[in-house]
mmCIF file of C-alpha atoms in Angstrom:
data_model
loop_
_atom_site.group_PDB
_atom_site.id
_atom_site.type_symbol
_atom_site.label_atom_id
_atom_site.label_comp_id
_atom_site.label_asym_id
_atom_site.label_seq_id
_atom_site.Cartn_x
_atom_site.Cartn_y
_atom_site.Cartn_z
ATOM 1 C CA MET A 1 87.304 23.499 27.486
ATOM 2 C CA ASN A 2 89.119 24.305 24.271
ATOM 3 C CA PRO A 3 86.666 26.181 21.985
ATOM 4 C CA ALA A 4 87.948 24.180 19.014
ATOM 5 C CA VAL A 5 86.765 20.937 20.657
ATOM 6 C CA GLY A 6 83.073 20.073 20.707
ATOM 7 C CA ILE A 7 81.395 17.446 22.869
ATOM 8 C CA ARG A 8 78.170 15.718 21.919
ATOM 9 C CA PRO A 9 76.430 12.424 22.644
ATOM 10 C CA ALA A 10 78.004 9.626 20.612
ATOM 11 C CA THR A 11 75.636 7.556 18.482
ATOM 12 C CA ALA A 12 75.703 4.406 16.378
ATOM 13 C CA GLY A 13 76.509 6.681 13.436
ATOM 14 C CA ASP A 14 79.875 7.390 15.075
ATOM 15 C CA LEU A 15 80.881 3.724 15.177
ATOM 16 C CA ASP A 16 83.414 3.879 12.318
ATOM 17 C CA ALA A 17 85.123 6.971 13.742
ATOM 18 C CA VAL A 18 85.105 5.654 17.320
ATOM 19 C CA GLU A 19 86.549 2.352 16.128
ATOM 20 C CA CYS A 20 89.332 4.226 14.320
ATOM 21 C CA VAL A 21 90.158 6.220 17.474
ATOM 22 C CA GLU A 22 90.111 2.992 19.504
ATOM 23 C CA ARG A 23 92.514 1.202 17.138
ATOM 24 C CA ARG A 24 94.905 4.139 17.080
ATOM 25 C CA SER A 25 94.801 4.556 20.872
ATOM 26 C CA PHE A 26 95.151 1.056 22.296
ATOM 27 C CA PRO A 27 97.473 -1.869 21.579
ATOM 28 C CA GLU A 28 96.066 -4.966 19.935
ATOM 29 C CA GLY A 29 94.474 -7.135 22.572
ATOM 30 C CA GLU A 30 93.345 -4.140 24.627
ATOM 31 C CA ALA A 31 91.259 -2.334 22.022
ATOM 32 C CA PHE A 32 87.549 -3.048 22.069
ATOM 33 C CA THR A 33 86.119 -4.980 19.146
ATOM 34 C CA ARG A 34 83.670 -3.333 16.778
ATOM 35 C CA ARG A 35 80.887 -5.354 18.388
ATOM 36 C CA GLN A 36 81.851 -4.160 21.878
ATOM 37 C CA LEU A 37 81.997 -0.550 20.702
ATOM 38 C CA ARG A 38 78.571 -0.845 19.058
ATOM 39 C CA TYR A 39 77.159 -2.154 22.343
ATOM 40 C CA LEU A 40 78.719 0.703 24.316
ATOM 41 C CA LEU A 41 77.301 3.266 21.890
ATOM 42 C CA THR A 42 73.807 1.807 21.660
ATOM 43 C CA HIS A 43 72.871 -0.503 24.521
ATOM 44 C CA ALA A 44 75.082 -0.045 27.562
ATOM 45 C CA GLN A 45 73.513 1.361 30.712
ATOM 46 C CA GLY A 46 75.250 4.703 30.741
ATOM 47 C CA ALA A 47 76.296 7.293 28.196
ATOM 48 C CA SER A 48 78.908 7.863 25.523
ATOM 49 C CA TYR A 49 80.209 11.187 24.253
ATOM 50 C CA ALA A 50 82.241 12.073 21.183
ATOM 51 C CA ALA A 51 84.858 14.811 21.097
ATOM 52 C CA THR A 52 84.928 16.559 17.743
ATOM 53 C CA ARG A 53 87.308 18.972 16.121
ATOM 54 C CA ASP A 54 86.589 20.558 12.752
ATOM 55 C CA GLY A 55 83.620 18.190 12.452
ATOM 56 C CA ALA A 56 85.650 14.992 12.887
ATOM 57 C CA VAL A 57 85.472 12.640 15.868
ATOM 58 C CA VAL A 58 88.850 12.802 17.620
ATOM 59 C CA GLY A 59 87.938 11.050 20.854
ATOM 60 C CA TYR A 60 85.235 9.364 22.857
ATOM 61 C CA ILE A 61 84.315 8.423 26.397
ATOM 62 C CA SER A 62 82.076 5.578 27.491
ATOM 63 C CA LEU A 63 80.432 5.863 30.904
ATOM 64 C CA LEU A 64 78.646 3.106 32.788
ATOM 65 C CA MET A 65 76.308 3.293 35.746
ATOM 66 C CA ARG A 66 74.155 0.915 37.706
ATOM 67 C CA ARG A 67 70.706 1.989 38.779
ATOM 68 C CA THR A 68 71.460 1.431 42.453
ATOM 69 C CA ALA A 69 75.051 2.676 42.464
ATOM 70 C CA GLN A 70 76.240 6.075 43.617
ATOM 71 C CA ASN A 71 79.046 6.261 41.094
ATOM 72 C CA LEU A 72 79.677 6.752 37.402
ATOM 73 C CA ARG A 73 82.407 4.573 35.930
ATOM 74 C CA ILE A 74 84.583 5.802 33.102
ATOM 75 C CA TYR A 75 84.740 2.524 31.230
ATOM 76 C CA SER A 76 86.832 3.778 28.341
ATOM 77 C CA VAL A 77 88.239 7.062 27.136
ATOM 78 C CA ALA A 78 90.435 7.566 24.098
ATOM 79 C CA VAL A 79 91.759 10.474 22.074
ATOM 80 C CA ASP A 80 93.325 9.926 18.671
ATOM 81 C CA PRO A 81 97.108 10.299 19.054
ATOM 82 C CA ALA A 82 97.105 12.923 16.273
ATOM 83 C CA ALA A 83 94.655 15.059 18.283
ATOM 84 C CA ARG A 84 96.232 14.797 21.722
ATOM 85 C CA GLY A 85 97.024 18.103 23.357
ATOM 86 C CA CYS A 86 94.065 19.938 21.794
ATOM 87 C CA GLY A 87 91.860 19.692 24.898
ATOM 88 C CA ALA A 88 89.720 16.737 23.823
ATOM 89 C CA GLY A 89 90.655 14.598 26.831
ATOM 90 C CA GLN A 90 89.864 17.448 29.210
ATOM 91 C CA ALA A 91 86.543 18.130 27.476
ATOM 92 C CA LEU A 92 85.543 14.457 27.686
ATOM 93 C CA LEU A 93 86.463 14.325 31.365
ATOM 94 C CA ASP A 94 84.484 17.532 31.993
ATOM 95 C CA ALA A 95 81.451 15.930 30.313
ATOM 96 C CA ALA A 96 81.714 12.849 32.543
ATOM 97 C CA ILE A 97 81.958 14.892 35.738
ATOM 98 C CA ALA A 98 79.077 17.140 34.651
ATOM 99 C CA LEU A 99 76.892 14.094 33.955
ATOM 100 C CA ALA A 100 77.676 12.594 37.368
ATOM 101 C CA ARG A 101 76.746 15.870 39.054
ATOM 102 C CA ARG A 102 73.533 16.225 37.017
ATOM 103 C CA LEU A 103 72.537 12.714 38.091
ATOM 104 C CA GLY A 104 73.398 13.434 41.724
ATOM 105 C CA LEU A 105 76.075 10.739 41.853
ATOM 106 C CA ARG A 106 78.752 10.857 44.533
ATOM 107 C CA GLU A 107 81.758 9.617 42.641
ATOM 108 C CA VAL A 108 83.376 9.101 39.242
ATOM 109 C CA THR A 109 85.723 6.106 39.062
ATOM 110 C CA LEU A 110 88.147 4.708 36.500
ATOM 111 C CA GLU A 111 91.089 2.397 36.021
ATOM 112 C CA VAL A 112 94.220 3.647 34.268
ATOM 113 C CA ARG A 113 97.417 1.935 33.160
ATOM 114 C CA THR A 114 100.194 2.725 35.613
ATOM 115 C CA ASP A 115 102.475 3.525 32.665
ATOM 116 C CA ASN A 116 100.057 6.094 31.173
ATOM 117 C CA ASP A 117 101.645 9.136 32.794
ATOM 118 C CA SER A 118 99.803 11.746 30.714
ATOM 119 C CA ALA A 119 96.387 10.297 31.603
ATOM 120 C CA ILE A 120 97.315 10.005 35.284
ATOM 121 C CA ARG A 121 98.408 13.673 35.288
ATOM 122 C CA LEU A 122 95.132 14.724 33.606
ATOM 123 C CA TYR A 123 93.059 12.857 36.178
ATOM 124 C CA ALA A 124 95.116 14.189 39.112
ATOM 125 C CA ARG A 125 94.808 17.797 37.824
ATOM 126 C CA ASN A 126 91.046 17.298 37.860
ATOM 127 C CA GLY A 127 90.856 16.068 41.437
ATOM 128 C CA PHE A 128 90.968 12.307 40.909
ATOM 129 C CA ARG A 129 92.697 10.527 43.770
ATOM 130 C CA PRO A 130 94.668 7.297 43.449
ATOM 131 C CA GLY A 131 93.196 4.166 44.958
ATOM 132 C CA LYS A 132 93.843 0.472 44.795
ATOM 133 C CA LEU A 133 96.644 -0.920 42.631
ATOM 134 C CA LEU A 134 95.296 -3.678 40.362
ATOM 135 C CA ARG A 135 98.223 -5.974 39.590
ATOM 136 C CA GLY A 136 98.343 -7.531 36.101
ATOM 137 C CA TYR A 137 95.050 -5.865 35.137
ATOM 138 C CA TYR A 138 95.786 -5.517 31.427
ATOM 139 C CA PRO A 139 96.346 -8.400 28.967
ATOM 140 C CA ASP A 140 100.053 -7.571 28.656
ATOM 141 C CA GLY A 141 100.434 -7.814 32.443
ATOM 142 C CA THR A 142 100.617 -4.072 33.095
ATOM 143 C CA ASP A 143 99.136 -2.919 36.390
ATOM 144 C CA ALA A 144 96.239 -0.485 36.657
ATOM 145 C CA ARG A 145 95.510 2.113 39.284
ATOM 146 C CA ARG A 146 91.935 2.736 40.336
ATOM 147 C CA MET A 147 91.239 6.458 40.672
ATOM 148 C CA SER A 148 88.179 8.282 41.944
ATOM 149 C CA PHE A 149 86.709 11.764 41.999
ATOM 150 C CA LYS A 150 84.210 12.922 44.647
ATOM 151 C CA THR A 151 81.495 15.074 43.083
ATOM 152 C CA SER A 152 80.174 16.686 46.324
ATOM 153 C CA CYS A 153 76.782 15.454 45.193
ATOM 154 C CA GLY A 154 74.891 12.358 45.947
ATOM 155 C CA ARG A 155 71.740 10.974 47.356
ATOM 156 C CA PRO A 156 71.695 10.077 51.034
ATOM 157 C CA GLU A 157 72.371 6.408 51.718
#
């Protein structure tokens, strides 16, 4: 992890900053609404983390889990375009994997746009394997690729 990037639990107090990162990271129609972001930060069954640099939120990750499931789903991850390349994406991914391992979960899953080469490379470097192609997954018709990471943990079935 880049020492200049900090990771901490995201809270409702981060809503304005997370919304700004969201708007700068995703095209209109794909970005979560303020209401959706508030829910993810305060009520969703899972966890959210903020990546900070020089005290400012530069990214976030929202993680969802079901009580009976053996996996942690990366529901959303975004790094402000102005902060990309500083290690925030890696730090957020590290936090997700660490949480899954702490909870004894077997797998971390996500969906990624097939045209998001930098994200796909990041996930692949970290051991995520490509899975099912999800045709027309995004509102603009772009496909998604499901990817998964095996944690070497897990409760017996």
